[in-house]
Short mmCIF file of C-alpha atoms and ligand atoms in Angstrom, two decimals:
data_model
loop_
_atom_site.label_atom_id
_atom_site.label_comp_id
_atom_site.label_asym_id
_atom_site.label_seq_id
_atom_site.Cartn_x
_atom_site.Cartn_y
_atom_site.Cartn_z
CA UNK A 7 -2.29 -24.95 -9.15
CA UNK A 8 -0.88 -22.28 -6.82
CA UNK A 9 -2.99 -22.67 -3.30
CA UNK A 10 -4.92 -20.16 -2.21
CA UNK A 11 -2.71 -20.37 1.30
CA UNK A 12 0.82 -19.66 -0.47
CA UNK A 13 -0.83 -16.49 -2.00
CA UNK A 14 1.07 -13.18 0.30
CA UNK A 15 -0.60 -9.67 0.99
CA UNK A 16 2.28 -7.03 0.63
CA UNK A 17 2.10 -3.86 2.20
CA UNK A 18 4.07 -0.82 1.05
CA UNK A 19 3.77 1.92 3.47
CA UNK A 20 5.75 5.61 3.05
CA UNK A 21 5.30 9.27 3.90
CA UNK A 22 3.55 10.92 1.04
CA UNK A 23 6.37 11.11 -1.94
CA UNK A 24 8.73 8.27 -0.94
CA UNK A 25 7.94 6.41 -4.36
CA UNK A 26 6.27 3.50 -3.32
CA UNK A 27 3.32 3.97 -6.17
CA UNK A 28 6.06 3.73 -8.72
CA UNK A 29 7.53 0.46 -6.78
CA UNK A 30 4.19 -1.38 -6.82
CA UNK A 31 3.91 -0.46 -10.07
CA UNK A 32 7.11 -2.15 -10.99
CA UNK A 33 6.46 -5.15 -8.87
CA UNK A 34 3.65 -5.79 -10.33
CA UNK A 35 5.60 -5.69 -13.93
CA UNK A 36 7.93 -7.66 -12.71
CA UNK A 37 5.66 -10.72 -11.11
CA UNK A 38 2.32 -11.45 -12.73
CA UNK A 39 1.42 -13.15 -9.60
CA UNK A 40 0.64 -9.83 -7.89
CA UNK A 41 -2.38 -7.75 -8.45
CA UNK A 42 -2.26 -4.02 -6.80
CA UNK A 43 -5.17 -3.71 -4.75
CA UNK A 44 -7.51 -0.74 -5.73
CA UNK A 45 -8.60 1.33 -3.45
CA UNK A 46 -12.14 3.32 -3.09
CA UNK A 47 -10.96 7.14 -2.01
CA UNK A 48 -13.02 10.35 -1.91
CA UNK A 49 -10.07 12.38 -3.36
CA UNK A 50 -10.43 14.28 -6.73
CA UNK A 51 -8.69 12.11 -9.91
CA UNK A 52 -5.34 13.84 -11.36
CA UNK A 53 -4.54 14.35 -14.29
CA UNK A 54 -2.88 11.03 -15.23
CA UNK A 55 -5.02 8.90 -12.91
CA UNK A 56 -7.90 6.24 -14.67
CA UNK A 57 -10.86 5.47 -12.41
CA UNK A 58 -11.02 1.48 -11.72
CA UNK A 59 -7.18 1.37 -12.51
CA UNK A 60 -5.97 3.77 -10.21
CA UNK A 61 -8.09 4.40 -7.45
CA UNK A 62 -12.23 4.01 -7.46
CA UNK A 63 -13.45 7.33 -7.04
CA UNK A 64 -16.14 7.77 -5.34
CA UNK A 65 -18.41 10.25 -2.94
CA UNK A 66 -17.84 11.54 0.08
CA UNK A 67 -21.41 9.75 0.39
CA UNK A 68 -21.23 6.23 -1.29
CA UNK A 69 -17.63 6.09 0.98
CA UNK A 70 -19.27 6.44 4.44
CA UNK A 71 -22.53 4.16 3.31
CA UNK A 72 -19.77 1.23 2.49
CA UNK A 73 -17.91 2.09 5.42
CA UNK A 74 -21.27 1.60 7.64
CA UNK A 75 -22.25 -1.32 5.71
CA UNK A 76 -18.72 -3.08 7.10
CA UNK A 77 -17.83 -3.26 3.33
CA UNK A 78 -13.94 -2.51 4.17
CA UNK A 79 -11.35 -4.26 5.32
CA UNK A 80 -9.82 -1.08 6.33
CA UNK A 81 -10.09 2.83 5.66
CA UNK A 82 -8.63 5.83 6.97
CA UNK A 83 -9.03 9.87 6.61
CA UNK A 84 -6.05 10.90 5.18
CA UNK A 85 -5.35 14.70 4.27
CA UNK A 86 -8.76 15.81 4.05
CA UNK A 87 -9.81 12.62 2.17
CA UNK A 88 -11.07 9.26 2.65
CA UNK A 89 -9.27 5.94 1.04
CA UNK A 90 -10.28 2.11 1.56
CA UNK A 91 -9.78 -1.13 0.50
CA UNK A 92 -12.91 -2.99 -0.44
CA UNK A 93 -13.01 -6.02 1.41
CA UNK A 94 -14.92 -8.18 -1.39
CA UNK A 95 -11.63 -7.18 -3.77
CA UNK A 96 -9.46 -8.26 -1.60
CA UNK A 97 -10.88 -11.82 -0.89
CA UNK A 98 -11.47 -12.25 -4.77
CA UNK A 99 -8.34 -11.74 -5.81
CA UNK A 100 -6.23 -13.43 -2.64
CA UNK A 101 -7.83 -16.63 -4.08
CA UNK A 102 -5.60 -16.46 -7.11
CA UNK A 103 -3.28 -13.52 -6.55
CA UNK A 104 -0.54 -11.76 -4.21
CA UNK A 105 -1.99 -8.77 -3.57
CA UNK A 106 0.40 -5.66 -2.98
CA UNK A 107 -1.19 -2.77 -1.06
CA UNK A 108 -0.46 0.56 -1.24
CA UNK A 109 -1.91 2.02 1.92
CA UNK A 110 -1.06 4.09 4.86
CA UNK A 111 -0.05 3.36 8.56
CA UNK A 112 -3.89 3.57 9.87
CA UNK A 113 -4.47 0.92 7.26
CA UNK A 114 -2.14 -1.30 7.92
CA UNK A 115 -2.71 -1.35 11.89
CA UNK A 116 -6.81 -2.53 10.75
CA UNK A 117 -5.33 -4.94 8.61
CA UNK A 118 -3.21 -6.66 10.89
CA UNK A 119 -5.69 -7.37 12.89
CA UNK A 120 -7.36 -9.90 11.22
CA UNK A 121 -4.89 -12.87 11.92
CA UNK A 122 -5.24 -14.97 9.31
CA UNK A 123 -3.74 -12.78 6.13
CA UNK A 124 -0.41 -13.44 4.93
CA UNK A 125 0.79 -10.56 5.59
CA UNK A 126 4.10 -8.70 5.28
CA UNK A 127 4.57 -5.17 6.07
CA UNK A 128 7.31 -3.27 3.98
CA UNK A 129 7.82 0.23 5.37
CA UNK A 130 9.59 2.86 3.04
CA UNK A 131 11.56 5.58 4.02
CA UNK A 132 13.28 8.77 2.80
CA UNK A 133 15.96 11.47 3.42
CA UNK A 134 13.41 14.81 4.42
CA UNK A 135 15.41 16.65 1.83
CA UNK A 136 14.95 14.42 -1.00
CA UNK A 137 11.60 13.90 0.38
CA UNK A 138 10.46 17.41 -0.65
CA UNK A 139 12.29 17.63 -3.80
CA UNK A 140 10.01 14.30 -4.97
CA UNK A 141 6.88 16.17 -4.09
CA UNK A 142 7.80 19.36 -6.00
CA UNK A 143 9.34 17.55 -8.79
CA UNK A 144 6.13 14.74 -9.67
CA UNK A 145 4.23 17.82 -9.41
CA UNK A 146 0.89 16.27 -8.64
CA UNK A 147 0.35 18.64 -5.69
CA UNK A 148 -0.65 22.39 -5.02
CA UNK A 149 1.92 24.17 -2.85
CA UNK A 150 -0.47 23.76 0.01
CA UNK A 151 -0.97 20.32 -0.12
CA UNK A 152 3.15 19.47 -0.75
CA UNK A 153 3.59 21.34 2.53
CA UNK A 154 1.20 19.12 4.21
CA UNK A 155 2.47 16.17 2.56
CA UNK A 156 5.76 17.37 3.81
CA UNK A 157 4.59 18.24 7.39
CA UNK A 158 3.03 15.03 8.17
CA UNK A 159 6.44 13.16 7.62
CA UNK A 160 7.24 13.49 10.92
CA UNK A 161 4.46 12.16 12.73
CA UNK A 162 4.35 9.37 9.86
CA UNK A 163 7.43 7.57 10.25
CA UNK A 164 6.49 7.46 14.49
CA UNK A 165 4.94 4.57 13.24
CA UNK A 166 7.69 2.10 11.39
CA UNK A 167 7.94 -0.40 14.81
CA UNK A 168 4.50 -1.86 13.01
CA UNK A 169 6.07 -3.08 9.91
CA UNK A 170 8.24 -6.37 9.39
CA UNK A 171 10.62 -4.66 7.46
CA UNK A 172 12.80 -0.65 6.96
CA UNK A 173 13.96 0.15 3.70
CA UNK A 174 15.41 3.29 2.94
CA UNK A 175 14.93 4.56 -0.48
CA UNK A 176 17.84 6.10 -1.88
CA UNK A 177 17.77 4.77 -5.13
CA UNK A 178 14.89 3.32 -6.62
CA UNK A 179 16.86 -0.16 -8.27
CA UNK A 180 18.02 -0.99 -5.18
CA UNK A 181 14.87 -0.39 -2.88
CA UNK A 182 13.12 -2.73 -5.58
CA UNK A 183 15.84 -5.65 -5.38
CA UNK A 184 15.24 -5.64 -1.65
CA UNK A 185 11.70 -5.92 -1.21
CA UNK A 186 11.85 -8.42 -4.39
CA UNK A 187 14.54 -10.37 -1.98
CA UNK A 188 11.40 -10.08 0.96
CA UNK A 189 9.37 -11.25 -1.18
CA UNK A 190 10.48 -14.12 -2.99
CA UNK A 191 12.18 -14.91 0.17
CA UNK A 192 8.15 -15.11 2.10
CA UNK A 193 6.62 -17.13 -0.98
CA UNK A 194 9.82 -19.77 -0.95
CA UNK A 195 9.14 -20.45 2.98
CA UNK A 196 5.35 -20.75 2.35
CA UNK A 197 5.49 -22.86 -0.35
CA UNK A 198 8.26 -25.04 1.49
CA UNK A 199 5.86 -25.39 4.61
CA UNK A 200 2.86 -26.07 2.24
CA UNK A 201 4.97 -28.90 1.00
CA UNK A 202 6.08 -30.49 4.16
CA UNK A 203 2.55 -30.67 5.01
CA UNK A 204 0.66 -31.81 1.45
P1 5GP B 323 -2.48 9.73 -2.66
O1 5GP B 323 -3.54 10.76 -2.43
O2 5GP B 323 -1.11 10.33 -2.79
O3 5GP B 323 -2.81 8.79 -3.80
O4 5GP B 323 -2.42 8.80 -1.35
C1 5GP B 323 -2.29 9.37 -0.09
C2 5GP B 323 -2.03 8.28 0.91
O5 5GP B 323 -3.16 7.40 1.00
C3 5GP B 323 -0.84 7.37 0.58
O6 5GP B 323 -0.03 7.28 1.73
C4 5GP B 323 -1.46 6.03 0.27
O7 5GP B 323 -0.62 4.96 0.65
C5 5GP B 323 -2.71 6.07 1.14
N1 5GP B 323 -3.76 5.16 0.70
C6 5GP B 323 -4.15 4.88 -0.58
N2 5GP B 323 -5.14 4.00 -0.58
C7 5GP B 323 -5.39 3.67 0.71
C8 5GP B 323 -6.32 2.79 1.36
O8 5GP B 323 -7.13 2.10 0.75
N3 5GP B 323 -6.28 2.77 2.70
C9 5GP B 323 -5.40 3.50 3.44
N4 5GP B 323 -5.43 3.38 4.76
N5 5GP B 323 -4.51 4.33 2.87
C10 5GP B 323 -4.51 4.43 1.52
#
């Protein structure tokens, strides 16, 4: 049985648009071990999104009565909207999962504070050009919102010195072999420590 202490919490941190949703997605293809943690956000489903699968949407309302009841690990206010990760998810599934995250940089700074997570931090980057192409092309976005998407890149990326790892994102096969290689590379040393000492 895999031990509850080998089990690793991956985050995947980008400016809006650097593909990182498509990433976990294939991650979590790839290795059954990982579940995607689901966030609770007060942002409006798209079209292709499935509440519970997605994101769990909820009120602007039932999101700040969690948040005062200490119900998340950690949440932020992101473009006008709130997002979260549940902290009873979280502990659920770490008992038989990996868990990959896809938060932000607020997130991630919460999260690290509580010491004893496994935690790696995986921060993605991309070229500014290519960066606005992506937003216009998944077309998920009004105009206004790409351009504040786009805007924020800046002030987003001040904050890579709190991630383990850089990756740039040129092309999407070989972003994923790297972070699979960061991976695999994390569970190996755990699992060789948690044999020394068994
Ligand atoms: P989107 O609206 O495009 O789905 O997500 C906007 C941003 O919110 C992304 O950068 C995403 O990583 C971040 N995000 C999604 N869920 C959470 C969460 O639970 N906590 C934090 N801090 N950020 C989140």
């Amino acid at each position: 049985m895999v031990k509850d202490e080998e089990n690793i919490m991956v985050i995947l941190s980008s400016p809006s648009g650097v593909g990182k949703t498509t990433l976990t997605k294939k991650i979590q293809q790839k290795y059954q071990s990982f579940k995607i943690s689901v966030s609770h956000t007060t942002r409006s489903p798209r079209s292709n999104e499935v509440d519970g699968v997605d994101y769990n949407f909820v009120s602007k309302k039932k999101f700040i009565q969690l948040a005062n009841e200490g119900k998340f690990y950690e949440y932020a206010k992101i473009f006008e909207n709130y997002y979260g990760t549940l902290k009873e998810n979280v502990d659920k599934t770490i008992k038989k999962n990996d868990i990959l995250f896809d938060i932000d940089w607020q997130g991630t700074k919460q999260l690290s504070k509580f010491k004893n997570l496994n935690l790696v931090k995986i921060y993605l980057i991309t070229d500014k050009k290519e960066l606005k192409n992506r937003l216009i092309k998944r077309n998920q976005n009004t105009s206004n919102e790409i351009e504040k998407r786009f805007s924020s890149y800046d002030s987003d990326i001040k904050h890579w010195s709190d991630y383990d790892f850089i990756i740039i994102n040129k092309n999407l096969e070989t972003c994923f072999k790297q972070i699979e290689n960061i991976i695999l590379s994390r569970k190996k040393n755990l699992s060789s420590i948690f044999k020394d000492f068994s």
